mmCIF file of C-alpha atoms in Angstrom:
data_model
loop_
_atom_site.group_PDB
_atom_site.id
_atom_site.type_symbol
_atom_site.label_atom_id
_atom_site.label_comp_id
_atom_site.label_asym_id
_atom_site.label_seq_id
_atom_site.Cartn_x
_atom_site.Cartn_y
_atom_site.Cartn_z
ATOM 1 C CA UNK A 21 -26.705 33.588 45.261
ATOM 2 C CA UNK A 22 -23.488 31.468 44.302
ATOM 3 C CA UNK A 23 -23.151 30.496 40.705
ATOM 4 C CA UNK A 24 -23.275 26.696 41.101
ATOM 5 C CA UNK A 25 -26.939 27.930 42.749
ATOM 6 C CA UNK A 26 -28.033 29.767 40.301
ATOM 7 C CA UNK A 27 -26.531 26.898 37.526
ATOM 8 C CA UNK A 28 -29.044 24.188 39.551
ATOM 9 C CA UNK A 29 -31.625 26.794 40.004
ATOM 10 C CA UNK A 30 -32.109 27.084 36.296
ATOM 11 C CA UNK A 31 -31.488 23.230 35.448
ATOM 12 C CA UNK A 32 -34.585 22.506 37.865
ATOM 13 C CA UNK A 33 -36.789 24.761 36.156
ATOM 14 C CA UNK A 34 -35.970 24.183 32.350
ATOM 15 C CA UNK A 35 -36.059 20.442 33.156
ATOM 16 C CA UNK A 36 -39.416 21.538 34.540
ATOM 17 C CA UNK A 37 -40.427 23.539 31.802
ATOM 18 C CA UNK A 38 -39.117 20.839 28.866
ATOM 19 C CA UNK A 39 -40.988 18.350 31.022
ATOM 20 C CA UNK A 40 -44.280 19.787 31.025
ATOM 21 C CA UNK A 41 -44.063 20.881 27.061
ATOM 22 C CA UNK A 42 -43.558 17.837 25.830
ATOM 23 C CA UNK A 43 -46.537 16.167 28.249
ATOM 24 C CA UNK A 44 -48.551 18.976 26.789
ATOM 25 C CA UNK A 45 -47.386 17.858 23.177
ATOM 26 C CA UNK A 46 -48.175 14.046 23.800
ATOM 27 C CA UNK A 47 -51.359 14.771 25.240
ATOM 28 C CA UNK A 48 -52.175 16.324 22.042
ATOM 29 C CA UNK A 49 -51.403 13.545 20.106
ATOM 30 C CA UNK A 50 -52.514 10.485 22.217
ATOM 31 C CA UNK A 51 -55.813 10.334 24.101
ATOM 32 C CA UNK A 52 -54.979 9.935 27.843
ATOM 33 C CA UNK A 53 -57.112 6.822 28.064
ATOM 34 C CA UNK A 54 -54.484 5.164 25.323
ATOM 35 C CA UNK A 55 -51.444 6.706 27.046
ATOM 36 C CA UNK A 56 -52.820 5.426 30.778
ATOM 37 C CA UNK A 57 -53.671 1.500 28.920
ATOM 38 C CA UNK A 58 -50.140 1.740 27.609
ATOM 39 C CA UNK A 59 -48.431 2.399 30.620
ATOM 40 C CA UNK A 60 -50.109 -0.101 32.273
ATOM 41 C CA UNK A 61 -49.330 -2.810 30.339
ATOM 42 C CA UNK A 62 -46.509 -5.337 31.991
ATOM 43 C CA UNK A 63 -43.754 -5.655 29.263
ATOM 44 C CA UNK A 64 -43.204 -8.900 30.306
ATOM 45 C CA UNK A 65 -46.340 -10.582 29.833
ATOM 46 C CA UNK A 66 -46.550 -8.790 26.571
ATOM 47 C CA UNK A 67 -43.179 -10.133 25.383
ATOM 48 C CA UNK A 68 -43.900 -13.681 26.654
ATOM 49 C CA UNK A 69 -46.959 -13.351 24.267
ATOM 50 C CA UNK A 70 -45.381 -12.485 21.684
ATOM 51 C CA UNK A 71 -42.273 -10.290 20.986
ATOM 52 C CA UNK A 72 -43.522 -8.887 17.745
ATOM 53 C CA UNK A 73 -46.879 -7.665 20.158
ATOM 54 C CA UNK A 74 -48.552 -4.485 18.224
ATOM 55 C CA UNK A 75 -48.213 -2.990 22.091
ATOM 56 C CA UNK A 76 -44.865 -3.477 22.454
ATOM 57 C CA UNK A 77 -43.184 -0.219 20.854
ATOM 58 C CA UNK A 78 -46.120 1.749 21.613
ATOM 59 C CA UNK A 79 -45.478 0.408 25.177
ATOM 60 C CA UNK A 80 -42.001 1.412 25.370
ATOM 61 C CA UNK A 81 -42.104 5.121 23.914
ATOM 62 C CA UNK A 82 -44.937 5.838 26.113
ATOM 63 C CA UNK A 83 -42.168 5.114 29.651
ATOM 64 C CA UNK A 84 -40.147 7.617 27.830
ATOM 65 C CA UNK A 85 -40.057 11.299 29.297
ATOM 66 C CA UNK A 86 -38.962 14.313 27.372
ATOM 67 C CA UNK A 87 -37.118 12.865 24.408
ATOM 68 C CA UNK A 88 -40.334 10.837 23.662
ATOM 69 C CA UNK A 89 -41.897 14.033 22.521
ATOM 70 C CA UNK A 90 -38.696 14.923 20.038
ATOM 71 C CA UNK A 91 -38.881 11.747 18.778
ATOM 72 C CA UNK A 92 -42.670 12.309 17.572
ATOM 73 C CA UNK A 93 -42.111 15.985 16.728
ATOM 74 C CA UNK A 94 -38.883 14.902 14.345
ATOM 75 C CA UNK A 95 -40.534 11.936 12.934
ATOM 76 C CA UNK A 96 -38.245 9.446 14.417
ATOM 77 C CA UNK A 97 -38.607 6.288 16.263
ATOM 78 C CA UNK A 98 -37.373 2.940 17.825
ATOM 79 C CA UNK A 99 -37.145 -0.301 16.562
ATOM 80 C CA UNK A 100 -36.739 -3.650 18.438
ATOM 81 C CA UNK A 101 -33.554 -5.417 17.317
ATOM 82 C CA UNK A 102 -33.809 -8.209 19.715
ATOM 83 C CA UNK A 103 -34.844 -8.869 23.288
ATOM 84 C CA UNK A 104 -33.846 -10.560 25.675
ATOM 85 C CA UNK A 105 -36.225 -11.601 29.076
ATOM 86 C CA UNK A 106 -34.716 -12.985 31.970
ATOM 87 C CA UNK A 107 -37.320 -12.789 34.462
ATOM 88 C CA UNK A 108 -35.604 -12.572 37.529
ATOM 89 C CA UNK A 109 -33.434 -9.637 35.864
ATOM 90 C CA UNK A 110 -35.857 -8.124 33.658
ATOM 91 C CA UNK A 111 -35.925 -7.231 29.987
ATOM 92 C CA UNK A 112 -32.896 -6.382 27.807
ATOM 93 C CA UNK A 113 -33.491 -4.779 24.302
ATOM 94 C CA UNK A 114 -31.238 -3.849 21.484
ATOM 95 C CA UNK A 115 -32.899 -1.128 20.071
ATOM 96 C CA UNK A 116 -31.882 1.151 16.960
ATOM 97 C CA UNK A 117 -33.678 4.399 15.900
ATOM 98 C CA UNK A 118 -36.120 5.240 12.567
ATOM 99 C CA UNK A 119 -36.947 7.861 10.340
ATOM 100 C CA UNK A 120 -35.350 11.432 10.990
ATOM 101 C CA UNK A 121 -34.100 10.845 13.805
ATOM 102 C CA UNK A 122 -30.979 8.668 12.188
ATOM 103 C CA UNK A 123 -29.421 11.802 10.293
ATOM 104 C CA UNK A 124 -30.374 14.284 13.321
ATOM 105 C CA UNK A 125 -27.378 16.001 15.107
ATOM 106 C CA UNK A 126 -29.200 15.873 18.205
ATOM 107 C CA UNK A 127 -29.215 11.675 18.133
ATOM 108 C CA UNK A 128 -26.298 11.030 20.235
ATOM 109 C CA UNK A 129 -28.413 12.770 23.117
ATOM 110 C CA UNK A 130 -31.525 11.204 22.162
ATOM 111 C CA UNK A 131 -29.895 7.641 22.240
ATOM 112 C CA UNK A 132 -29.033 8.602 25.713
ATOM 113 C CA UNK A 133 -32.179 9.791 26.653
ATOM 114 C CA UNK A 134 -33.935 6.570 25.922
ATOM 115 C CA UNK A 135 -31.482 4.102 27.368
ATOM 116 C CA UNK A 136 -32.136 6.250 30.546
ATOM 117 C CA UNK A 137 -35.836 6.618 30.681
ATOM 118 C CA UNK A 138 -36.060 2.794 29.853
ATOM 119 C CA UNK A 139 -33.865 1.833 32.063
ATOM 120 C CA UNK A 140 -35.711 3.062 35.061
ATOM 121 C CA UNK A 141 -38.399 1.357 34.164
ATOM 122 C CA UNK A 142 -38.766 -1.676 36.348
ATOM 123 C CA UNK A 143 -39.424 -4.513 34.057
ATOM 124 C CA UNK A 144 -35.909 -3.393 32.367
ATOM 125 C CA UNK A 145 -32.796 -4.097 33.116
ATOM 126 C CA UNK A 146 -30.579 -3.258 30.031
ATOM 127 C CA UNK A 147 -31.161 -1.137 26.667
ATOM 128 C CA UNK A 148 -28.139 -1.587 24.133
ATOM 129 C CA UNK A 149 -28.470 -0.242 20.629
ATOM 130 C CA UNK A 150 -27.114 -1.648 17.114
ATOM 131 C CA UNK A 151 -23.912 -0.932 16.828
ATOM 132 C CA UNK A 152 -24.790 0.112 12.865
ATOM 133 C CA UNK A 153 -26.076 3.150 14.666
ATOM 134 C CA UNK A 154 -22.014 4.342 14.844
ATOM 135 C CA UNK A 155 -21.862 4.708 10.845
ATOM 136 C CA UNK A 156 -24.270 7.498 10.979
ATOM 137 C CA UNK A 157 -22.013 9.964 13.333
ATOM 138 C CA UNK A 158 -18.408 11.725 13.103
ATOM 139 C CA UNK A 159 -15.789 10.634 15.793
ATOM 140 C CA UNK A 160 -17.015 12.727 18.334
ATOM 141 C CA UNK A 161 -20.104 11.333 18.495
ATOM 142 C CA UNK A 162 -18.993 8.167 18.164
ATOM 143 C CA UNK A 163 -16.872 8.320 21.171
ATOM 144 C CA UNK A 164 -19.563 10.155 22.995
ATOM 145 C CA UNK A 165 -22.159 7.283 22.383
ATOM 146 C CA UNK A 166 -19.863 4.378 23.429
ATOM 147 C CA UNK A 167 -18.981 6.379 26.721
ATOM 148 C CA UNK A 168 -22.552 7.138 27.918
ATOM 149 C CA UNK A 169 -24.635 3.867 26.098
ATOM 150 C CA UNK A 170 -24.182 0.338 25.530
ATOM 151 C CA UNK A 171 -23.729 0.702 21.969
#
């Protein structure tokens, strides 16, 4: 087996095996009727509602994969700076992060985590984040962030 095999090989099954970890964590920490009513919720209608919607963050962590669980496990979270619906483009948010998860070293990755996940949700079209966010890392991070987010 060639190493750029064996490199995807184990990629596959870690992504796999983080994957199916954090499920297991969510599932213990959520009832699956609450996670299945909050995935089926349109983000749309719910913002047209109202934008400060009890739903609406609950909404959003639970189209998160992976990172959603680090979030909960390092006491962290999102919140909604502003949002933006255009309906034939879907829903832009500027989001920044809460609790732990501002001072964690592992942030940068987490930022891009969500901005992924959300994004491939089809009732979004953009996530940016607060560009206060940059205050909390060293240059490297910094320049990470701005190259892989729309900080």
């Amino acid at each position: 087996m060639e190493e750029d095999d064996l490199v995807d090989l184990y990629r596959v099954e870690s992504s796999k095996s983080i994957s199916d970890e954090a499920e297991s964590r969510l599932n213990s920490m959520i009832p699956m009727k609450e996670r299945i009513r909050l995935r089926s919720i349109s983000l749309q209608k719910l913002v047209l509602k109202d934008q400060n919607h009890p739903d609406l963050i609950p909404a959003l962590l639970e189209r998160l994969g992976p990172v959603r669980a680090a979030l909960d496990d390092h006491g962290g979270g999102i919140i909604i700076k502003k949002i933006e619906n255009k309906k034939e483009e879907g829903l832009s948010f500027i989001l920044t992060l809460n609790g732990a998860c501002i001072a964690c070293g592992a942030a940068p990755s987490t930022l891009v985590g969500i901005k992924y996940d959300l994004e491939n949700d089809s009732e979004i079209n953009t996530i940016y984040f607060e560009d206060k966010l940059l205050e909390s890392f060293d240059d490297l991070s910094k320049e990470f962030l701005k190259s892989q987010t729309n900080i």
